[in-house]
């Protein structure tokens, strides 16, 4: 069968998942990529000798936490990483990043020794030192700052598995300033929007019942490029089962290529489309009246609110046709409670992002998709005891010092952007940064650099010498996920399970696990009693023992079995649907278990889905009474037109690569060879307007004069005339990253502006505009 003979459904069926790993038909910057499996990457580790032993563990390249087998040779050398059959989150498949994670271990640019800065911040001039001297210096500097200005002067900014270890250290110190940039710069508005509506945040993985759906709706979600392993597999299952696919995106993404309806929306107008869809469903009686009557509040107010958001109105705002809006709404309505609207993950776009999440959650609610097979399943998660329950003699944590960051009314915890601002203002004096490259993670790099230069002390813990490491006063080498034990994993899914992260190989150089690094810093501060366990392995076993004692209904977990198998599914988990909405089998032939629908966790205790939010109404009224601008606090999602591009500019959009994790993997030897740089997508019309053509080397210059280039042009009719698009994570500026240095462009450097979501504090980054010029021209 030739490519021309393939139907759209055939592409959907064959285009996303290969036999050995995810991604046979993925496009890298618009070009087909080779199948990603253990033989497709030209690297000596993928032609290994016979495996002598295997360590079962959990992948740490991204947040998905797939099951892996780490294959070792006769001398304990690392040979290969392969998938684990039956793991609830990966089902025997790995994405390119999981297979290529071996590159973290063997990257010859890795940090291998503790270092102390001897040059200016940003110069990356260091001397090697011992762990004893490094820890002593960190303890001394933090103690001086705490003694002079209180524990609230110290902030921890962390990512991944390190979060738990340094959150524990922050609690022992007594500072509330512990934040996760990956949360604030990614999913914060989504979590707040769904919490305000359902009383439940989404968490990860999102409980979208893709494999059983009749209609999947993706709004700016790039499944097939974002390698969310299980969801990509389920997308293929849905396609082969006849599910419809609606994709809303200014760019014809990999998923949009396979869509029944692709809506090439004007950037920033998604709320208008969502309100129009809601209008049509109510107008035509295509909503679930039983669910609305029994489980929601505010439907009359919602109906009145959307009465004016007609498809004719939305067509003007979105650039779509009335026919497209009506047809897509009808497809959603026909699917009813078996409609799966993916809530997205990276959703910090325009500064109104919590309200967009609210509009999505409301659509889910009125279709009755919450708790329904093919909509949203009710996820299960294993219960683990707290550290205080495992070690009752551990000292109580001190009261937290007052927060010094500007807060947001519904933010979960402390906001990273707020910590940055409080540092610039001088009230936060020290940062401990672990596993997150803040310079390329946060928008407005100029503000991050200003904050870094104002700090009295900065300690950085990382595997690789990223941009943030060049500013550290003390720089500590972290062991990769293959070289350490780490905390147990209990991730929500269709199946409650517990999994281990086990050490498979010895750490490179003098690198250490982040758990030990946090513990050692605590000891230098005289807080060693907060770590009553020995090793992390000992801690994990103690947690399992206590779990068996406290939660026998989950089933007993044998420690030896857990370390051998890598994971244990508890209580023969089943997807949970509300009563009467889980009949039949799921995509794996399993019967869908049902339960009497539990009440929602409404903040006011009414147990209802809040279509009209009383929490937002209260804040809105406070703003009005105080004479403050109440925009963005409305109790029902309200559309405001996006800011227009300056003359001669188009909007800058960005996304992910299927073979890279954010900006973390571009330097690793294996994955570097799969995609070395990025390109800029531009429509033929926009290219002509800028006087550039396919193959030109160009620069992007933003509205504030920030410039990035050279970069390859990809002229394609898959791109909106209103924007250009590039892949995030390239164009590294750290010379110590010898492969990734200056490969492609750094989109973050062009994000000199951002729009703060007033409800969650998330920083909308799609508010920057660029013009395209030939390289080195004016």
XYZ file of C-alpha atoms in Angstrom:
778
model
C 0.000 0.000 0.000
C 1.463 3.378 -0.979
C 1.170 6.500 1.116
C -1.332 7.880 -1.394
C -3.578 4.862 -0.845
C -3.838 5.387 2.904
C -7.143 6.749 4.181
C -7.320 9.168 7.123
C -8.447 6.265 9.319
C -5.470 4.173 8.145
C -3.123 6.995 9.115
C -4.824 7.192 12.487
C -4.423 3.456 12.872
C -0.817 3.060 11.797
C 0.661 6.489 12.351
C 1.478 6.711 16.022
C 2.597 3.450 17.586
C 5.212 1.036 16.281
C 5.759 -2.503 17.433
C 8.716 -1.812 19.692
C 7.974 1.693 20.806
C 5.726 4.642 20.318
C 5.985 6.722 17.163
C 6.354 5.172 13.748
C 4.728 8.080 11.940
C 5.697 11.071 14.050
C 6.772 14.221 12.257
C 9.881 16.060 13.398
C 9.477 19.701 12.348
C 7.167 18.540 9.605
C 9.365 15.764 8.257
C 8.678 12.027 8.795
C 10.912 10.482 11.442
C 12.245 6.942 11.345
C 10.502 4.405 13.550
C 11.744 4.791 17.081
C 12.722 1.470 18.584
C 15.780 -0.155 20.009
C 17.352 -0.760 16.617
C 16.426 2.484 14.869
C 18.946 4.679 16.696
C 22.461 4.339 15.344
C 24.290 3.958 18.625
C 26.518 1.179 19.960
C 24.324 0.571 22.990
C 21.561 -0.582 20.691
C 23.623 -3.460 19.348
C 24.464 -4.855 22.789
C 26.006 -8.149 23.803
C 23.875 -10.633 25.672
C 22.252 -9.300 28.827
C 23.627 -10.871 31.998
C 21.185 -9.274 34.450
C 18.244 -6.889 34.567
C 17.090 -4.308 37.105
C 13.390 -3.453 37.008
C 12.771 0.254 37.654
C 10.890 3.396 36.624
C 11.856 5.781 33.825
C 12.864 9.268 34.945
C 13.200 11.078 31.623
C 9.765 12.707 31.970
C 6.835 12.782 34.396
C 5.007 9.770 32.911
C 7.010 7.198 34.949
C 6.890 4.201 32.602
C 8.148 0.802 33.674
C 11.640 -0.089 32.413
C 14.097 -2.962 32.419
C 17.693 -1.764 32.751
C 19.821 -4.404 31.038
C 23.357 -4.979 32.310
C 26.361 -6.923 31.015
C 28.701 -9.369 32.729
C 30.681 -6.556 34.381
C 27.581 -4.608 35.421
C 27.925 -2.266 32.448
C 24.812 -0.539 31.152
C 23.691 -2.095 27.866
C 20.118 -1.150 27.124
C 16.760 0.103 28.399
C 13.668 -1.820 27.368
C 9.944 -1.625 28.210
C 8.090 -3.698 30.804
C 5.019 -5.693 29.839
C 1.909 -5.027 31.896
C 3.006 -1.769 33.512
C -0.176 0.312 34.030
C 1.273 3.470 32.467
C 3.245 2.026 29.551
C 1.873 -1.446 28.688
C 5.088 -2.810 27.268
C 6.094 0.193 25.163
C 8.558 3.042 25.503
C 8.771 6.326 23.653
C 12.035 7.475 22.022
C 13.004 9.364 25.157
C 12.585 6.312 27.369
C 14.707 4.173 25.076
C 17.263 6.969 24.733
C 17.441 7.676 28.466
C 20.694 5.766 28.514
C 22.229 8.986 27.206
C 21.766 10.660 30.596
C 24.168 8.128 32.050
C 26.848 8.318 29.386
C 26.804 12.039 28.524
C 30.443 13.117 28.755
C 29.388 16.695 29.561
C 27.869 15.600 32.871
C 28.671 17.233 36.164
C 30.830 14.778 38.104
C 32.342 16.737 41.009
C 31.110 19.355 43.492
C 32.288 22.842 42.501
C 32.550 26.287 44.057
C 32.331 29.434 41.957
C 35.476 31.553 41.623
C 34.368 33.831 38.752
C 31.413 36.142 38.306
C 27.904 34.739 38.179
C 27.137 33.583 34.671
C 30.798 33.073 33.708
C 30.853 29.371 34.691
C 34.290 29.653 36.301
C 34.575 27.108 39.126
C 37.060 25.069 41.104
C 36.480 21.440 42.016
C 36.003 20.690 45.677
C 35.043 17.885 48.035
C 31.514 17.052 49.125
C 32.493 17.963 52.686
C 33.599 21.463 51.707
C 30.610 21.987 49.411
C 28.097 20.913 52.060
C 29.837 22.976 54.726
C 29.690 26.051 52.488
C 25.996 25.553 51.736
C 25.161 25.014 55.398
C 27.176 28.052 56.474
C 25.652 30.396 53.888
C 22.073 29.257 54.456
C 22.468 29.472 58.226
C 23.786 33.051 57.962
C 20.805 34.098 55.858
C 18.276 32.307 58.080
C 19.790 33.819 61.239
C 19.771 37.300 59.734
C 16.452 37.289 57.909
C 14.460 34.203 58.933
C 13.731 30.930 57.124
C 11.365 32.728 54.732
C 14.409 34.266 53.061
C 15.242 30.844 51.570
C 13.441 29.362 48.564
C 13.621 25.913 46.984
C 12.787 25.493 43.291
C 12.756 21.864 42.250
C 11.643 19.402 39.597
C 10.852 15.713 39.317
C 11.726 13.155 41.960
C 13.777 15.762 43.817
C 10.647 17.660 44.792
C 9.788 15.371 47.719
C 13.312 15.402 49.153
C 13.727 19.155 49.110
C 10.158 19.812 50.187
C 11.078 17.794 53.275
C 14.185 19.940 53.765
C 12.175 23.146 53.289
C 9.650 21.991 55.899
C 12.460 21.189 58.339
C 13.899 24.671 57.833
C 10.465 26.272 58.180
C 10.156 28.049 54.834
C 6.967 27.988 52.764
C 8.906 28.950 49.666
C 9.120 25.610 47.902
C 7.860 25.742 44.322
C 7.738 23.588 41.208
C 8.395 25.509 37.966
C 7.052 22.585 35.927
C 3.686 23.081 37.650
C 3.405 26.852 37.346
C 4.723 26.938 33.784
C 2.602 24.025 32.655
C -0.627 22.810 34.239
C -1.457 25.194 37.109
C -4.441 26.919 35.397
C -5.908 23.553 34.408
C -5.732 22.249 37.963
C -7.330 25.375 39.380
C -10.033 25.497 36.704
C -11.151 21.914 37.256
C -10.862 22.266 41.038
C -13.183 25.291 40.964
C -15.675 23.373 38.829
C -15.580 19.752 40.013
C -13.810 20.018 43.340
C -11.188 17.718 41.798
C -7.952 18.732 40.085
C -6.806 16.638 37.110
C -3.372 15.514 38.353
C -1.266 13.199 36.175
C -1.902 11.230 34.099
C -5.182 12.905 33.252
C -8.138 10.491 33.715
C -9.375 10.868 30.150
C -10.892 7.599 28.909
C -9.396 7.934 25.439
C -9.363 4.276 24.482
C -13.127 3.924 25.049
C -14.281 7.267 23.709
C -16.634 7.941 20.824
C -15.188 11.407 20.271
C -11.851 12.814 21.407
C -11.404 16.591 21.466
C -7.910 18.103 21.591
C -7.552 21.845 22.124
C -3.920 22.757 21.517
C -2.852 19.361 22.867
C -0.243 17.745 20.647
C -0.628 14.037 21.344
C 1.795 12.233 19.034
C 4.344 15.002 19.531
C 3.961 15.149 23.279
C 4.987 11.570 24.012
C 2.503 10.839 26.780
C 3.024 7.134 26.289
C -0.229 5.510 27.361
C -2.407 8.285 25.960
C -0.754 7.951 22.551
C -1.413 4.206 22.660
C -5.019 4.859 23.642
C -5.355 7.371 20.807
C -4.533 4.594 18.360
C -6.960 2.210 20.097
C -9.700 4.840 19.838
C -8.974 5.389 16.166
C -9.091 1.718 15.295
C -12.370 1.485 17.198
C -14.007 4.173 15.096
C -13.781 7.160 17.443
C -14.055 10.624 15.950
C -11.278 13.153 16.501
C -11.649 16.932 16.706
C -8.464 18.999 16.891
C -8.452 22.734 17.614
C -5.063 24.192 16.739
C -3.668 27.037 14.598
C -1.117 24.478 13.339
C -1.946 21.222 11.632
C -0.142 19.066 14.165
C 0.476 15.330 13.946
C -2.876 14.737 15.643
C -4.613 17.261 13.381
C -3.424 15.314 10.336
C -5.581 12.457 11.589
C -8.600 14.509 12.635
C -12.151 14.163 11.363
C -12.474 17.895 12.001
C -9.473 20.219 12.215
C -10.382 23.718 13.386
C -7.586 26.128 12.456
C -8.536 28.649 15.071
C -7.210 32.168 15.453
C -4.722 32.051 18.352
C -6.151 33.202 21.666
C -9.841 32.735 20.834
C -10.436 29.260 22.298
C -12.844 30.514 24.985
C -15.083 31.972 22.288
C -15.275 28.557 20.589
C -15.957 26.751 23.877
C -18.766 29.154 24.764
C -20.272 28.706 21.299
C -20.140 24.928 21.655
C -21.893 25.251 25.027
C -24.504 27.523 23.440
C -25.245 24.977 20.708
C -25.463 21.995 23.079
C -27.964 23.836 25.265
C -29.859 25.306 22.316
C -30.298 21.915 20.667
C -30.868 19.903 23.841
C -27.652 17.923 23.343
C -26.623 18.083 26.982
C -27.150 15.436 29.674
C -30.161 16.832 31.521
C -30.130 14.044 34.114
C -26.526 14.783 35.086
C -27.118 18.532 35.027
C -30.195 18.283 37.244
C -28.715 15.846 39.749
C -25.090 16.893 40.026
C -24.653 20.544 39.002
C -25.515 24.039 40.175
C -25.810 27.241 38.161
C -27.174 25.804 34.919
C -29.772 28.550 34.502
C -27.102 31.215 34.920
C -24.873 29.379 32.441
C -27.723 29.180 29.907
C -28.347 32.896 30.219
C -24.614 33.613 29.937
C -24.129 31.673 26.683
C -27.369 32.791 25.051
C -25.423 35.498 23.229
C -22.336 33.392 22.364
C -23.811 32.186 19.094
C -21.839 30.356 16.400
C -22.204 33.465 14.219
C -20.533 35.567 16.922
C -17.812 32.967 17.507
C -17.075 32.702 13.789
C -16.102 36.381 13.709
C -13.857 36.011 16.751
C -12.195 32.677 15.914
C -11.791 32.885 12.144
C -13.725 29.627 11.800
C -16.896 29.210 9.751
C -20.329 28.817 11.271
C -20.528 25.449 9.516
C -17.315 24.251 11.199
C -18.501 25.368 14.640
C -21.923 23.772 14.218
C -20.543 20.491 12.820
C -17.981 20.069 15.587
C -20.574 20.879 18.267
C -22.935 18.314 16.740
C -20.157 15.682 16.798
C -19.583 16.430 20.493
C -23.292 16.333 21.248
C -23.797 13.058 19.401
C -21.046 11.448 21.512
C -22.738 12.706 24.669
C -21.245 11.320 27.862
C -18.807 9.272 25.757
C -17.003 12.460 24.690
C -13.435 12.863 25.959
C -12.266 16.482 26.042
C -8.577 16.346 26.910
C -7.848 19.077 29.479
C -4.343 19.665 28.074
C -1.122 19.816 30.040
C 0.967 22.812 29.008
C -1.860 25.335 29.250
C -0.155 28.614 30.201
C -0.940 30.514 27.023
C -2.623 33.911 27.211
C -3.168 34.815 30.878
C -6.857 33.823 30.851
C -5.970 30.167 31.111
C -7.888 29.199 34.259
C -11.052 30.567 32.694
C -10.368 28.548 29.540
C -9.961 25.452 31.724
C -13.251 26.342 33.419
C -14.977 26.564 30.042
C -13.614 23.123 29.153
C -14.672 21.649 32.504
C -18.184 23.063 32.084
C -18.473 21.417 28.670
C -17.386 18.099 30.219
C -19.994 18.531 32.940
C -23.022 19.325 30.806
C -22.315 16.392 28.473
C -22.270 14.079 31.508
C -18.784 12.863 30.575
C -17.428 13.010 34.146
C -17.374 9.485 35.516
C -18.619 8.017 32.244
C -17.041 5.339 30.093
C -15.456 7.076 27.114
C -15.382 10.405 28.953
C -13.480 10.758 32.222
C -12.922 7.725 34.411
C -12.591 8.215 38.157
C -8.939 7.423 38.770
C -7.583 5.128 41.417
C -4.438 5.664 43.417
C -2.694 3.632 46.064
C -2.567 5.050 49.582
C 0.833 5.417 51.191
C 1.478 6.362 54.803
C 3.069 9.708 55.572
C 6.610 9.933 56.880
C 5.177 10.942 60.250
C 3.150 7.713 60.287
C 6.139 5.592 59.323
C 8.444 7.356 61.810
C 6.247 8.658 64.648
C 9.308 9.721 66.668
C 10.474 12.121 63.977
C 10.379 15.719 65.305
C 7.423 17.905 64.393
C 8.127 20.417 61.667
C 8.396 24.034 62.818
C 5.674 26.536 61.884
C 6.196 27.939 58.411
C 7.516 31.454 58.151
C 5.308 34.069 56.521
C 5.269 33.989 52.735
C 6.999 36.840 50.961
C 5.765 36.192 47.426
C 2.692 37.880 45.920
C -0.080 35.317 46.203
C -2.911 34.355 43.871
C -6.331 33.464 45.294
C -6.516 29.882 44.018
C -2.870 28.989 43.448
C -1.793 25.647 44.847
C 1.177 26.460 47.057
C 3.825 29.028 46.249
C 4.177 30.417 42.743
C 7.588 30.424 41.027
C 7.022 33.775 39.370
C 6.146 35.183 42.781
C 9.415 33.872 44.227
C 11.302 35.508 41.376
C 9.575 38.841 42.012
C 10.153 38.636 45.774
C 13.839 38.003 45.056
C 14.081 41.035 42.805
C 12.368 43.048 45.530
C 14.975 41.817 48.025
C 12.842 39.812 50.450
C 14.106 36.367 49.356
C 17.883 36.041 49.625
C 18.812 32.434 48.792
C 17.720 29.815 46.282
C 18.363 26.110 46.150
C 17.570 24.990 42.593
C 17.323 21.285 41.808
C 16.875 19.724 38.377
C 15.237 22.706 36.710
C 16.869 25.114 34.276
C 15.038 28.270 35.304
C 16.615 30.434 32.629
C 14.895 28.526 29.831
C 11.882 27.420 31.891
C 10.549 30.823 32.923
C 9.528 33.569 30.499
C 11.277 36.943 30.692
C 14.825 35.649 31.027
C 15.931 39.180 31.837
C 13.927 39.017 35.083
C 15.360 35.631 36.019
C 18.907 36.873 35.479
C 18.142 40.000 37.522
C 16.897 37.815 40.370
C 19.923 35.521 40.146
C 22.296 38.463 40.381
C 20.474 39.845 43.444
C 20.675 36.612 45.414
C 23.053 36.448 48.336
C 23.451 32.702 47.764
C 22.572 30.171 45.078
C 23.101 26.407 45.222
C 22.276 24.332 42.133
C 21.934 20.559 41.891
C 21.812 19.041 38.409
C 23.001 16.226 36.164
C 24.125 18.487 33.310
C 25.765 21.931 33.128
C 22.685 23.851 31.983
C 22.408 27.635 31.847
C 21.264 27.986 35.466
C 24.359 26.155 36.720
C 26.621 28.939 35.445
C 25.219 31.246 38.150
C 25.626 28.896 41.118
C 27.814 29.705 44.113
C 27.973 25.994 44.874
C 27.262 23.442 42.145
C 26.478 19.831 43.044
C 26.463 16.861 40.631
C 23.299 14.768 40.767
C 23.100 11.084 39.919
C 20.699 10.200 37.117
C 17.596 8.087 37.691
C 19.578 5.001 36.644
C 22.131 5.508 39.425
C 20.043 5.911 42.562
C 17.216 4.595 44.654
C 14.328 7.010 44.966
C 10.943 7.348 46.620
C 8.149 4.942 45.767
C 5.877 5.919 42.901
C 2.104 5.904 43.330
C 0.558 7.517 40.275
C -3.170 7.780 39.599
C -4.384 5.586 36.762
C -7.025 3.042 35.880
C -5.173 0.678 38.217
C -3.911 1.554 41.707
C -0.270 0.489 41.847
C 2.995 1.093 43.623
C 6.367 1.110 41.833
C 10.041 1.427 42.738
C 12.959 3.427 41.364
C 16.004 1.202 41.849
C 19.692 1.823 41.436
C 20.913 -0.112 38.395
C 24.475 1.186 37.931
C 27.049 3.027 39.998
C 26.954 6.835 39.849
C 29.267 8.554 37.389
C 32.169 10.353 39.068
C 31.236 11.719 42.484
C 27.576 12.370 41.676
C 25.027 11.596 44.380
C 21.309 10.994 44.602
C 19.169 14.020 45.378
C 17.767 12.334 48.496
C 21.244 12.126 49.989
C 22.067 15.689 48.932
C 18.976 17.064 50.704
C 19.751 14.988 53.779
C 23.366 16.165 53.921
C 22.354 19.825 53.665
C 19.875 19.236 56.468
C 22.623 17.735 58.610
C 24.819 20.795 58.027
C 21.941 22.905 59.362
C 21.612 20.714 62.449
C 18.379 19.126 61.244
C 19.557 15.515 60.955
C 16.777 14.238 63.265
C 14.286 14.827 60.443
C 15.920 11.918 58.584
C 15.485 8.964 60.981
C 15.950 6.403 58.186
C 19.203 5.214 56.700
C 19.096 4.784 52.934
C 16.224 5.497 50.555
C 15.955 1.757 49.999
C 15.415 1.326 53.747
C 12.818 4.104 53.714
C 10.917 2.527 50.819
C 10.771 -0.847 52.548
C 9.567 0.771 55.778
C 6.829 2.602 53.862
C 5.624 -0.654 52.285
C 5.581 -2.381 55.677
C 3.505 0.438 57.173
C 1.240 0.557 54.120
C 0.421 -3.129 54.526
C -0.429 -2.458 58.161
C -2.562 0.659 57.593
C -4.303 -0.210 54.322
C -4.872 -3.973 54.241
C -7.858 -3.465 51.941
C -5.406 -2.550 49.182
C -3.843 -5.993 49.356
C -0.494 -6.973 50.827
C 2.629 -5.963 48.905
C 5.630 -8.232 49.291
C 8.839 -6.180 49.281
C 10.864 -8.857 47.517
C 8.235 -9.193 44.808
C 8.075 -5.420 44.388
C 11.824 -5.078 43.857
C 11.798 -7.996 41.430
C 8.783 -6.947 39.365
C 9.270 -3.194 39.705
C 5.583 -2.561 40.354
C 2.593 -4.209 41.997
C -1.015 -3.564 40.985
C -3.274 -3.430 44.027
C -6.710 -4.995 44.310
C -6.996 -5.942 40.637
C -7.730 -2.348 39.743
C -10.548 -1.503 37.380
C -11.537 1.789 35.791
C -14.302 3.299 37.872
C -17.351 4.885 36.297
C -20.499 6.247 37.862
C -23.428 3.896 38.151
C -25.029 3.074 34.812
C -22.157 4.569 32.774
C -19.538 1.806 32.746
C -21.246 -1.045 30.936
C -19.258 -3.141 28.488
C -15.531 -3.718 28.348
C -12.690 -1.294 27.944
C -10.079 -1.330 25.205
C -8.272 -4.258 26.870
C -11.363 -6.427 27.189
C -11.822 -5.693 30.896
C -15.245 -5.127 32.352
C -15.718 -1.553 33.528
C -16.468 -1.528 37.227
C -19.203 0.808 38.420
C -19.923 2.422 41.741
C -22.543 4.686 43.167
C -21.399 8.129 42.173
C -19.705 9.924 45.078
C -20.501 13.558 45.825
C -18.178 16.180 44.464
C -15.807 17.981 46.758
C -17.370 21.395 46.445
C -15.506 23.919 48.573
C -18.779 24.911 50.208
C -19.690 21.280 50.880
C -22.695 21.146 48.536
C -21.265 18.178 46.632
C -22.199 19.660 43.237
C -20.383 20.612 40.069
C -20.164 24.391 40.049
C -21.024 25.595 36.566
C -21.392 29.033 38.101
C -18.580 29.393 40.615
C -19.529 30.879 43.992
C -15.836 30.990 44.900
C -15.078 33.196 41.918
C -18.155 35.312 42.580
C -16.877 36.064 46.092
C -13.460 37.195 44.838
C -15.047 39.156 41.977
C -17.229 41.034 44.460
C -14.207 41.756 46.658
C -12.374 43.231 43.680
C -15.315 45.410 42.721
C -15.812 46.604 46.310
C -12.125 47.506 46.564
C -12.167 49.383 43.282
C -9.788 46.863 41.706
C -10.082 45.476 38.207
C -12.265 42.334 38.411
C -11.342 41.118 34.903
C -10.535 37.422 34.915
C -12.408 36.703 38.159
C -15.852 36.261 36.587
C -17.930 33.363 38.036
C -18.661 32.182 34.470
C -15.961 32.043 31.766
C -15.945 35.290 29.838
C -14.256 35.893 26.496
C -11.976 38.846 25.860
C -10.308 39.236 22.455
C -6.559 38.541 22.481
C -4.011 41.303 22.108
C -3.298 41.863 18.420
C 0.142 41.579 16.870
C 2.072 44.796 16.307
C 2.293 45.787 12.640
C 4.689 43.558 10.736
C 4.691 40.815 13.402
C 3.011 37.435 13.927
C 2.388 35.518 17.142
C 5.066 33.112 18.390
C 3.752 29.616 19.163
C 5.774 26.651 20.380
C 5.446 22.983 21.269
C 7.300 19.792 22.095
C 9.451 17.301 20.258
C 8.563 13.592 20.416
C 12.198 12.713 21.027
C 13.080 15.324 23.653
C 11.867 16.235 27.138
C 11.563 20.029 27.317
C 15.183 21.291 27.184
C 16.661 18.427 29.221
C 17.684 15.875 26.599
C 19.061 17.825 23.626
C 22.651 17.200 24.763
C 22.370 13.473 25.503
C 24.339 11.426 22.941
C 21.486 9.166 21.863
C 18.643 11.667 21.499
C 20.826 14.436 20.089
C 21.231 12.253 17.039
C 17.483 11.969 16.567
C 16.833 15.732 16.453
C 19.752 18.141 16.681
C 17.920 21.445 16.248
C 14.542 22.999 15.602
C 12.964 24.802 12.666
C 10.413 27.577 12.272
C 7.058 26.724 10.693
C 5.558 29.525 8.628
C 2.664 29.679 6.167
C 3.361 30.476 2.496
C 1.442 33.745 2.844
C 3.396 34.863 5.904
C 6.696 33.815 4.306
C 5.931 35.919 1.248
C 5.010 38.882 3.441
C 8.368 38.643 5.219
C 10.280 38.075 1.965
C 11.690 34.670 2.957
C 11.415 31.242 1.383
C 11.884 27.538 2.105
C 15.483 26.721 3.005
C 16.437 30.259 4.062
C 18.393 30.706 7.266
C 16.436 33.305 9.219
C 16.363 35.145 12.524
C 13.310 35.819 14.657
C 13.135 39.284 16.217
C 10.462 39.906 18.840
C 8.491 43.020 19.734
C 11.158 44.079 22.255
C 14.106 43.514 19.927
C 15.172 40.129 21.340
C 16.733 38.122 18.515
C 17.340 34.422 17.899
C 18.931 32.771 14.879
C 19.944 31.398 12.547
C 17.220 28.810 12.198
C 15.818 26.760 9.323
C 12.556 27.765 7.658
C 9.763 25.271 7.040
C 7.197 26.853 4.729
C 3.990 24.847 5.026
C 0.274 25.292 4.526
C -0.157 23.451 7.837
C 0.574 26.744 9.648
C -1.788 29.633 10.328
C -1.047 32.974 8.659
C -1.330 34.606 12.107
C 1.621 32.860 13.748
C 4.904 31.013 13.433
C 5.749 27.881 15.383
C 8.914 26.284 16.697
C 9.867 23.408 18.985
C 10.848 24.309 22.533
C 14.089 23.299 24.225
C 16.803 24.103 21.687
C 19.337 26.907 21.240
C 21.148 26.273 24.526
C 23.514 29.041 25.570
C 25.703 27.030 27.961
C 29.038 26.279 26.321
C 29.418 23.294 28.633
C 26.640 21.541 26.689
C 28.961 20.755 23.793
C 26.364 19.076 21.569
C 23.353 21.294 22.206
C 25.198 24.636 22.347
C 23.688 27.072 19.821
C 21.844 24.284 17.979
C 18.662 25.922 16.764
C 16.966 28.778 18.561
C 15.832 29.294 22.137
C 12.157 30.198 21.988
C 12.253 31.157 25.675
C 14.658 33.987 24.867
C 11.933 35.499 22.662
C 9.362 35.401 25.483
C 10.255 38.737 27.014
C 6.613 39.366 27.893
C 4.142 37.212 29.775
C 0.555 37.515 30.988
C -0.075 36.365 34.557
C -3.253 34.391 35.115
C -4.910 36.195 38.056
C -6.423 33.013 39.517
C -3.565 30.495 39.376
C -0.509 32.695 38.888
C 0.472 30.770 35.747
C 2.504 32.803 33.264
C 0.936 32.923 29.805
C 3.740 32.862 27.252
C 1.905 33.026 23.912
C 1.705 36.804 24.104
C 4.943 37.464 22.236
C 5.214 38.445 18.590
C 8.044 38.169 16.095
C 9.059 39.272 12.658
C 11.080 36.985 10.401
C 14.209 38.350 8.741
C 17.021 36.774 6.791
C 19.934 35.851 9.040
C 22.077 38.847 10.054
C 19.839 41.318 8.236
C 18.229 44.289 9.956
